[in-house]
mmCIF file of N, CA and C in Angstrom:
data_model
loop_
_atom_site.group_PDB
_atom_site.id
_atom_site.type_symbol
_atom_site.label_atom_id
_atom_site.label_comp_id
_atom_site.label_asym_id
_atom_site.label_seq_id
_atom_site.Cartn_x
_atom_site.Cartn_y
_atom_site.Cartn_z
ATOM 1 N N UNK A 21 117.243 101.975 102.552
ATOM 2 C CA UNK A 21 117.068 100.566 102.278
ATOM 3 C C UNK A 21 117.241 99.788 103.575
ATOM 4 N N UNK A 22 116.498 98.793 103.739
ATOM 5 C CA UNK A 22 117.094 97.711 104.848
ATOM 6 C C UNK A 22 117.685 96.279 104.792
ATOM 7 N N UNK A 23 118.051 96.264 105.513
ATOM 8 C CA UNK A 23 118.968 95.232 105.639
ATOM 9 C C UNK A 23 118.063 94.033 106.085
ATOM 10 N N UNK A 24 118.959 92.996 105.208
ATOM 11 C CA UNK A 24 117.988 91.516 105.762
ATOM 12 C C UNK A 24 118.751 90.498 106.303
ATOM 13 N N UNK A 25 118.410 89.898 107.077
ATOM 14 C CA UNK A 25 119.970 89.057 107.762
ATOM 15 C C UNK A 25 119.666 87.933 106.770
ATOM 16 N N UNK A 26 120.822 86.720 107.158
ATOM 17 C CA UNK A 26 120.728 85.708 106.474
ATOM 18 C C UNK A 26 120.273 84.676 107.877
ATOM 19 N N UNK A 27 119.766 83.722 107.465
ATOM 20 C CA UNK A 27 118.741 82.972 108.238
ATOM 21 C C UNK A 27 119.762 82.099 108.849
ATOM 22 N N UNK A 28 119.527 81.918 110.675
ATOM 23 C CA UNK A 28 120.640 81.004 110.585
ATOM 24 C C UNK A 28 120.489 79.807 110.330
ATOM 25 N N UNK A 29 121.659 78.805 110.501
ATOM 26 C CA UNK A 29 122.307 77.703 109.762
ATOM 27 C C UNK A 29 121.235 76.345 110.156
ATOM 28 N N UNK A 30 120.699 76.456 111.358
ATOM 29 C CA UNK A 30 119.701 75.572 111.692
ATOM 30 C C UNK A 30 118.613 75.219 111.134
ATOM 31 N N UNK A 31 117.633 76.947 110.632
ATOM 32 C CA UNK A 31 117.000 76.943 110.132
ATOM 33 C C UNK A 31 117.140 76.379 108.529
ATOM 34 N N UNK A 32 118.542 76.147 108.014
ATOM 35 C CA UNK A 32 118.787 76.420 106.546
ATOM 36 C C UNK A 32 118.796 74.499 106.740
ATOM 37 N N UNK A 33 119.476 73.647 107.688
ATOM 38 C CA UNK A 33 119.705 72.903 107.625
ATOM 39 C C UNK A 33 118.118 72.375 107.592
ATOM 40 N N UNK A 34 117.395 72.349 108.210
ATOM 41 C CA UNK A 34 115.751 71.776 108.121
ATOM 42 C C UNK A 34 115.008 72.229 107.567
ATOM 43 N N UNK A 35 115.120 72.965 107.221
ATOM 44 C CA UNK A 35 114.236 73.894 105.748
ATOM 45 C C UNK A 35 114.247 72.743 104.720
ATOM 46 N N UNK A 36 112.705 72.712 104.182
ATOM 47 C CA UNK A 36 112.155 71.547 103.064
ATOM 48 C C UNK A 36 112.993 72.657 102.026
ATOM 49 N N UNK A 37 112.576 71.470 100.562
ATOM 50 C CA UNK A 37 112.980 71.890 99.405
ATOM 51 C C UNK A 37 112.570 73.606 98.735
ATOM 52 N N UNK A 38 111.225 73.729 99.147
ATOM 53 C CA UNK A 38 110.724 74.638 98.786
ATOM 54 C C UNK A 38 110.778 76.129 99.339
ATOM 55 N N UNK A 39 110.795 75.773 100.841
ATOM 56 C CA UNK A 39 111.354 77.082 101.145
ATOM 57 C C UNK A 39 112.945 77.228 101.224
ATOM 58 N N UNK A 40 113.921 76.425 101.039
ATOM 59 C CA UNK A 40 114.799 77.175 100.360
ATOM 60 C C UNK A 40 115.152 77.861 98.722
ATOM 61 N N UNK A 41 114.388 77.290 98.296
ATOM 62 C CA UNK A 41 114.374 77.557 96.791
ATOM 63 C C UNK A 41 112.870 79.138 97.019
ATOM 64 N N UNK A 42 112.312 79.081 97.978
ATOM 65 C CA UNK A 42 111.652 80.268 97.912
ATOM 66 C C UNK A 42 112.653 81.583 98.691
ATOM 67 N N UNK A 43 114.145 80.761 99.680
ATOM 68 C CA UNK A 43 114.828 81.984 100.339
ATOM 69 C C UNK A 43 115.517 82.038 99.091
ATOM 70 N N UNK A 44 116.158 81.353 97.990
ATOM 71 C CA UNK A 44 116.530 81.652 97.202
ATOM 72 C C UNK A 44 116.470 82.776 96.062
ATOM 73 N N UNK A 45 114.858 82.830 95.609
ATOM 74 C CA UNK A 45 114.238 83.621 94.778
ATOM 75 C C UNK A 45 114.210 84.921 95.194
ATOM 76 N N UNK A 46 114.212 85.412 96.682
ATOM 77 C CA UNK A 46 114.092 85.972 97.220
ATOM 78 C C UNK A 46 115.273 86.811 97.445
ATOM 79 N N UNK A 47 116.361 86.087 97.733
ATOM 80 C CA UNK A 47 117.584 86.942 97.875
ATOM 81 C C UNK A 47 117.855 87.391 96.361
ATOM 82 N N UNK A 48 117.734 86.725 94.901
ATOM 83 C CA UNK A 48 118.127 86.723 93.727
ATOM 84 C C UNK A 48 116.825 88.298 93.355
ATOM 85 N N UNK A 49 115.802 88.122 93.766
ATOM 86 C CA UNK A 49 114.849 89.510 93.271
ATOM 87 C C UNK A 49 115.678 90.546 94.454
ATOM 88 N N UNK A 50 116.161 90.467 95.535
ATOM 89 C CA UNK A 50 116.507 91.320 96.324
ATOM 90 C C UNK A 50 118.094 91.874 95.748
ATOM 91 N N UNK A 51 118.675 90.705 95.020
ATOM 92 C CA UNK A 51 119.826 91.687 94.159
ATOM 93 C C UNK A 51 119.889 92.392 93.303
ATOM 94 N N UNK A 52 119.020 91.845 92.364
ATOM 95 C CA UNK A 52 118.392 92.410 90.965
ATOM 96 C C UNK A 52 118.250 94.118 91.232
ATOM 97 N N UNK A 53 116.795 93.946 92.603
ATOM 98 C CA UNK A 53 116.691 95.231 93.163
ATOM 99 C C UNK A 53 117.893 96.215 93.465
ATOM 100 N N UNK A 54 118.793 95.629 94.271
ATOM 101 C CA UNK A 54 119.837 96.329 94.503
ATOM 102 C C UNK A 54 120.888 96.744 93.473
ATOM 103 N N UNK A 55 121.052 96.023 92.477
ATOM 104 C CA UNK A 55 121.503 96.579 91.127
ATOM 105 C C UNK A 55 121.127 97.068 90.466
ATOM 106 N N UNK A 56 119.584 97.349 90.099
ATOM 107 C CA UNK A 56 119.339 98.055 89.634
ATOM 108 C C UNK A 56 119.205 99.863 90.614
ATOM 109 N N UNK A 57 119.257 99.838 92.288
ATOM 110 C CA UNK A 57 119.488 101.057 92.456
ATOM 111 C C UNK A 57 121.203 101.388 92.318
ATOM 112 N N UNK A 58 121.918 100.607 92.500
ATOM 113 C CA UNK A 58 123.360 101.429 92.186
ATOM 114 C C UNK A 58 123.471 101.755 90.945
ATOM 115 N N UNK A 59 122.586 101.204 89.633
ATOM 116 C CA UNK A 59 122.571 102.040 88.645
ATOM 117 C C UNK A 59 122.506 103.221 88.024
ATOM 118 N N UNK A 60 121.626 103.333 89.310
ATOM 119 C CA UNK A 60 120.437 104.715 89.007
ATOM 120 C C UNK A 60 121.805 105.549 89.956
ATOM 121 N N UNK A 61 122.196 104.968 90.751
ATOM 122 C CA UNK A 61 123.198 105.827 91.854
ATOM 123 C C UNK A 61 124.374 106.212 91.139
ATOM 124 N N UNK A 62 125.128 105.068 90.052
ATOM 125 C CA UNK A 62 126.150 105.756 89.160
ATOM 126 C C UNK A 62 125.806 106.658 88.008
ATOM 127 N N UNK A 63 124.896 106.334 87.638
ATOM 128 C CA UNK A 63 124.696 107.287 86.484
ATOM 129 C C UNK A 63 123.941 109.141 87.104
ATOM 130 N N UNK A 64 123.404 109.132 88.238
ATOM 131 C CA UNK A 64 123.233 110.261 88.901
ATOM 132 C C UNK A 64 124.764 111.042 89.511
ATOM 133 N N UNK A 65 125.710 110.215 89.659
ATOM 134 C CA UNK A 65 126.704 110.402 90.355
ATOM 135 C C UNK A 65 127.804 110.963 88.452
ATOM 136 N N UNK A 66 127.475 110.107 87.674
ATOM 137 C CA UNK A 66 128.164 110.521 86.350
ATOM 138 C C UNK A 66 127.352 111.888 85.480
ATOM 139 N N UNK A 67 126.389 111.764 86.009
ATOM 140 C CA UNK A 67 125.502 113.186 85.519
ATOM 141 C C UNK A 67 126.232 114.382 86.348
ATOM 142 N N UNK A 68 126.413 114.573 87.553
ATOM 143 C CA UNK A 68 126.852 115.454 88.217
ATOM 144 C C UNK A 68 128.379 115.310 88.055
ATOM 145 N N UNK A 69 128.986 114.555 87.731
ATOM 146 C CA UNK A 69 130.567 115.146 87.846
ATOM 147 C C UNK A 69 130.288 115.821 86.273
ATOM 148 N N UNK A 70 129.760 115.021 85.175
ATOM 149 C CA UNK A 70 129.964 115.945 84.178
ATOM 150 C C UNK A 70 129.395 117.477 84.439
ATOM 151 N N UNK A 71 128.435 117.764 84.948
ATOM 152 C CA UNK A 71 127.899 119.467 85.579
ATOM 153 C C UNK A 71 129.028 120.101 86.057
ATOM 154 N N UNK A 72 129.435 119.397 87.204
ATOM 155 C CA UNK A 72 130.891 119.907 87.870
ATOM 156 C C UNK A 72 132.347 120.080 86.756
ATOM 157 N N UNK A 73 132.395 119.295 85.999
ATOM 158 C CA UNK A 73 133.385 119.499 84.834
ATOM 159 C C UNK A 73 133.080 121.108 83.885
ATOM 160 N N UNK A 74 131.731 121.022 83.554
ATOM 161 C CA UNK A 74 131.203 121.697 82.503
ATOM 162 C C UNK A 74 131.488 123.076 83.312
ATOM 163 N N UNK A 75 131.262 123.248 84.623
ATOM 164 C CA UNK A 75 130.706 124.512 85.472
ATOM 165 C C UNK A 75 132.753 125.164 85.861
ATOM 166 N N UNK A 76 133.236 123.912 86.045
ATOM 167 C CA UNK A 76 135.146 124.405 85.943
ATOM 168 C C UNK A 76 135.442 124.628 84.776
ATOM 169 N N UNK A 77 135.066 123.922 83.385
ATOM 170 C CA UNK A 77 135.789 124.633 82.199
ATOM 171 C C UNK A 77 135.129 125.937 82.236
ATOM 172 N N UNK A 78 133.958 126.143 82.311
ATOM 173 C CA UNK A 78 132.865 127.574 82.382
ATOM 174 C C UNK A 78 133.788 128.779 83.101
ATOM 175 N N UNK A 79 134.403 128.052 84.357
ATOM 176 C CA UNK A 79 135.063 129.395 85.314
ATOM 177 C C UNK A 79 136.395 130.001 84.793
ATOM 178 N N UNK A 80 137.044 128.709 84.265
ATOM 179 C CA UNK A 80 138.345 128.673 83.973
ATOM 180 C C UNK A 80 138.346 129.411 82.206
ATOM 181 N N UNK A 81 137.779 129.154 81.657
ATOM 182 C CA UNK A 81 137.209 129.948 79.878
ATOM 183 C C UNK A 81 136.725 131.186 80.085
ATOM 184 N N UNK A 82 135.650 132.025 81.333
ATOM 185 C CA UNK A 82 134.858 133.083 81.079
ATOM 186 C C UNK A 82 135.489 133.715 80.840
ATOM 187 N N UNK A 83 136.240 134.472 80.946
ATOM 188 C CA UNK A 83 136.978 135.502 80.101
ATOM 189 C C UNK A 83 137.071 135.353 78.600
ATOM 190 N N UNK A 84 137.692 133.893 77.960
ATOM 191 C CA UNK A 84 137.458 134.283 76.275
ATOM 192 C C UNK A 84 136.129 133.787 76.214
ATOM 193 N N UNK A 85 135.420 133.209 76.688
ATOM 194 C CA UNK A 85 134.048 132.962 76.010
ATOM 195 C C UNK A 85 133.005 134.419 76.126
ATOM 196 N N UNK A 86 133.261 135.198 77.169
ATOM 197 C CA UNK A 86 132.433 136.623 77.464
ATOM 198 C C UNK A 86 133.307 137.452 76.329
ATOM 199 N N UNK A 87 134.697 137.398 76.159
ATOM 200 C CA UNK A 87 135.277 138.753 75.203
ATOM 201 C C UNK A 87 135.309 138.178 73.546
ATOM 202 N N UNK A 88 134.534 136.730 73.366
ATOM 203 C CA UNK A 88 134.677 137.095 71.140
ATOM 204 C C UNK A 88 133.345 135.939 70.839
ATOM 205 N N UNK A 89 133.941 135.594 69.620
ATOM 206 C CA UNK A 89 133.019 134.329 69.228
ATOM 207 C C UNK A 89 133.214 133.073 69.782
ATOM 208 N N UNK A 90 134.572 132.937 70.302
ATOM 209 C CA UNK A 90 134.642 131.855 71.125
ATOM 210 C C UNK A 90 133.293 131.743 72.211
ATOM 211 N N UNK A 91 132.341 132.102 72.662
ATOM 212 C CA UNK A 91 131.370 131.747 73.522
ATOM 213 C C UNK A 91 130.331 131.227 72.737
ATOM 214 N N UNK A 92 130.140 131.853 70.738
ATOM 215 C CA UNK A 92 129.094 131.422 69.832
ATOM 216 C C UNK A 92 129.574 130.182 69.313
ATOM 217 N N UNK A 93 130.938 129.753 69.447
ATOM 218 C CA UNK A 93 131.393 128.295 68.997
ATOM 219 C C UNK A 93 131.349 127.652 69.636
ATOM 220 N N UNK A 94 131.435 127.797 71.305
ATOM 221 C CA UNK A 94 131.664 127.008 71.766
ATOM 222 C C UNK A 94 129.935 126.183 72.647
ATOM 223 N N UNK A 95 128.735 127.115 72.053
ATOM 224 C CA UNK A 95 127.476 126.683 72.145
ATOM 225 C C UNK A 95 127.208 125.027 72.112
ATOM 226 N N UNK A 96 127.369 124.740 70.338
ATOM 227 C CA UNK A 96 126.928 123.781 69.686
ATOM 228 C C UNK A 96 127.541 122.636 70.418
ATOM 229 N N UNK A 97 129.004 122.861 70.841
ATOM 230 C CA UNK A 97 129.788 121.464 71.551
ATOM 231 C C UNK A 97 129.615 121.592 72.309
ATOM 232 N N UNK A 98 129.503 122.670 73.328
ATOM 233 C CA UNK A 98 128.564 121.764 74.658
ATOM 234 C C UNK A 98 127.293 121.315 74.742
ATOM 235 N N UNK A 99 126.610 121.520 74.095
ATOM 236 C CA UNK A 99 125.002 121.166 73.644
ATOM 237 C C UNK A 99 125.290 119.722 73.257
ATOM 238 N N UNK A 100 126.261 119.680 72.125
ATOM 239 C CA UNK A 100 126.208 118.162 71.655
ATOM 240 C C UNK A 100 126.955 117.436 72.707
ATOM 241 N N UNK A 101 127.705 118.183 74.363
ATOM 242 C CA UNK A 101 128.520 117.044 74.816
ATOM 243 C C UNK A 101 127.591 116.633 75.582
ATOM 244 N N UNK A 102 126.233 117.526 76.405
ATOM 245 C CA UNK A 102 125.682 117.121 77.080
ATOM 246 C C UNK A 102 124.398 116.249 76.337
ATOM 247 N N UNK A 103 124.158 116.289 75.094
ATOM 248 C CA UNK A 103 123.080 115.499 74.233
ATOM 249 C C UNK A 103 123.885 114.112 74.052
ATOM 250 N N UNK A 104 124.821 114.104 74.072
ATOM 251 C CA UNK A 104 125.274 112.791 73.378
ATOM 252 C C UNK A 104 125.951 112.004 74.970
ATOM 253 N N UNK A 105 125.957 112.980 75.934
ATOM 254 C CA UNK A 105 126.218 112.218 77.654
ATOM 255 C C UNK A 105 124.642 111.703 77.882
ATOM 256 N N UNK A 106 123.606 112.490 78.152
ATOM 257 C CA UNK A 106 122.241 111.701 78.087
ATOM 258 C C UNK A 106 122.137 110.551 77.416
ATOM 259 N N UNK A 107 121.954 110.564 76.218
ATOM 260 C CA UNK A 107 121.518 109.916 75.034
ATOM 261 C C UNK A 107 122.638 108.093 75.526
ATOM 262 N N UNK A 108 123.997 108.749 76.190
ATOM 263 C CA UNK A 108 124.900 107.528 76.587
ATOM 264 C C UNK A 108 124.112 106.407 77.967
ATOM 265 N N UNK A 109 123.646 107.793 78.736
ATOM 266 C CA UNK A 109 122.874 107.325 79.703
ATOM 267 C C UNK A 109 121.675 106.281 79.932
ATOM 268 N N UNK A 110 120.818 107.220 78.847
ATOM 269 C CA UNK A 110 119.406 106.218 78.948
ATOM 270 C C UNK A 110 119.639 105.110 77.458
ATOM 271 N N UNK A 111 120.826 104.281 77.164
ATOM 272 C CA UNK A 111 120.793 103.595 76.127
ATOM 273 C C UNK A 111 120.049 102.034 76.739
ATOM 274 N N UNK A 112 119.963 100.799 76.362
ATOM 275 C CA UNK A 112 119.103 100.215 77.279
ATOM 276 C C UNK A 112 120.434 98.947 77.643
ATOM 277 N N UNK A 113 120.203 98.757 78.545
ATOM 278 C CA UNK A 113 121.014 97.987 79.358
ATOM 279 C C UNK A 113 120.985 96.580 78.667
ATOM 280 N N UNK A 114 121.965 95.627 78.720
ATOM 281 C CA UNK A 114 121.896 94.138 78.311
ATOM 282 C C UNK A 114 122.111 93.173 80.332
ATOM 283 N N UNK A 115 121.863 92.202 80.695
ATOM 284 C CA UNK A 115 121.777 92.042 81.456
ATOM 285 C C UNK A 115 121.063 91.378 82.198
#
């Protein structure tokens, strides 16, 4: 991403009505933008710690989940933890 300076104070002071209300619009679509990528940046960042969670209970369990049924029970709840973590993800934003 790049960076945009802020205009200096001279320019802001003699600037007609319109082009400040056009630097205005401008910085306000340029936040929007930027909030909507740290969105995309937390929820990529909350997708992967849950992987990293899922992949330590995985190391720390293989032993009873490889030696009984504990590995056939424990299918359905991780299926539903990672269906119902998506499903949390793409719900639609208010905003």
């Amino acid at each position: 991403m790049t960076s945009t300076s802020f205009p200096p104070l001279s320019f802001l002071l003699g600037a007609s009505t319109n082009s400040l209300e056009d630097l205005e619009l401008a910085a306000l679509n340029r936040r929007a933008n930027l909030a909507k990528a740290v969105r995309y940046e937390l929820e990529q960042w909350i997708e992967q710690s849950a992987a990293a969670m899922v992949a330590r209970w995985m190391l720390e369990n293989r032993e009873a989940l490889l030696g009984g049924t504990a590995a056939i029970e424990a299918v359905p709840v991780l299926e539903d933890l990672f269906t119902s973590s998506e499903a949390a993800l793409r719900k639609p934003r208010r905003g």
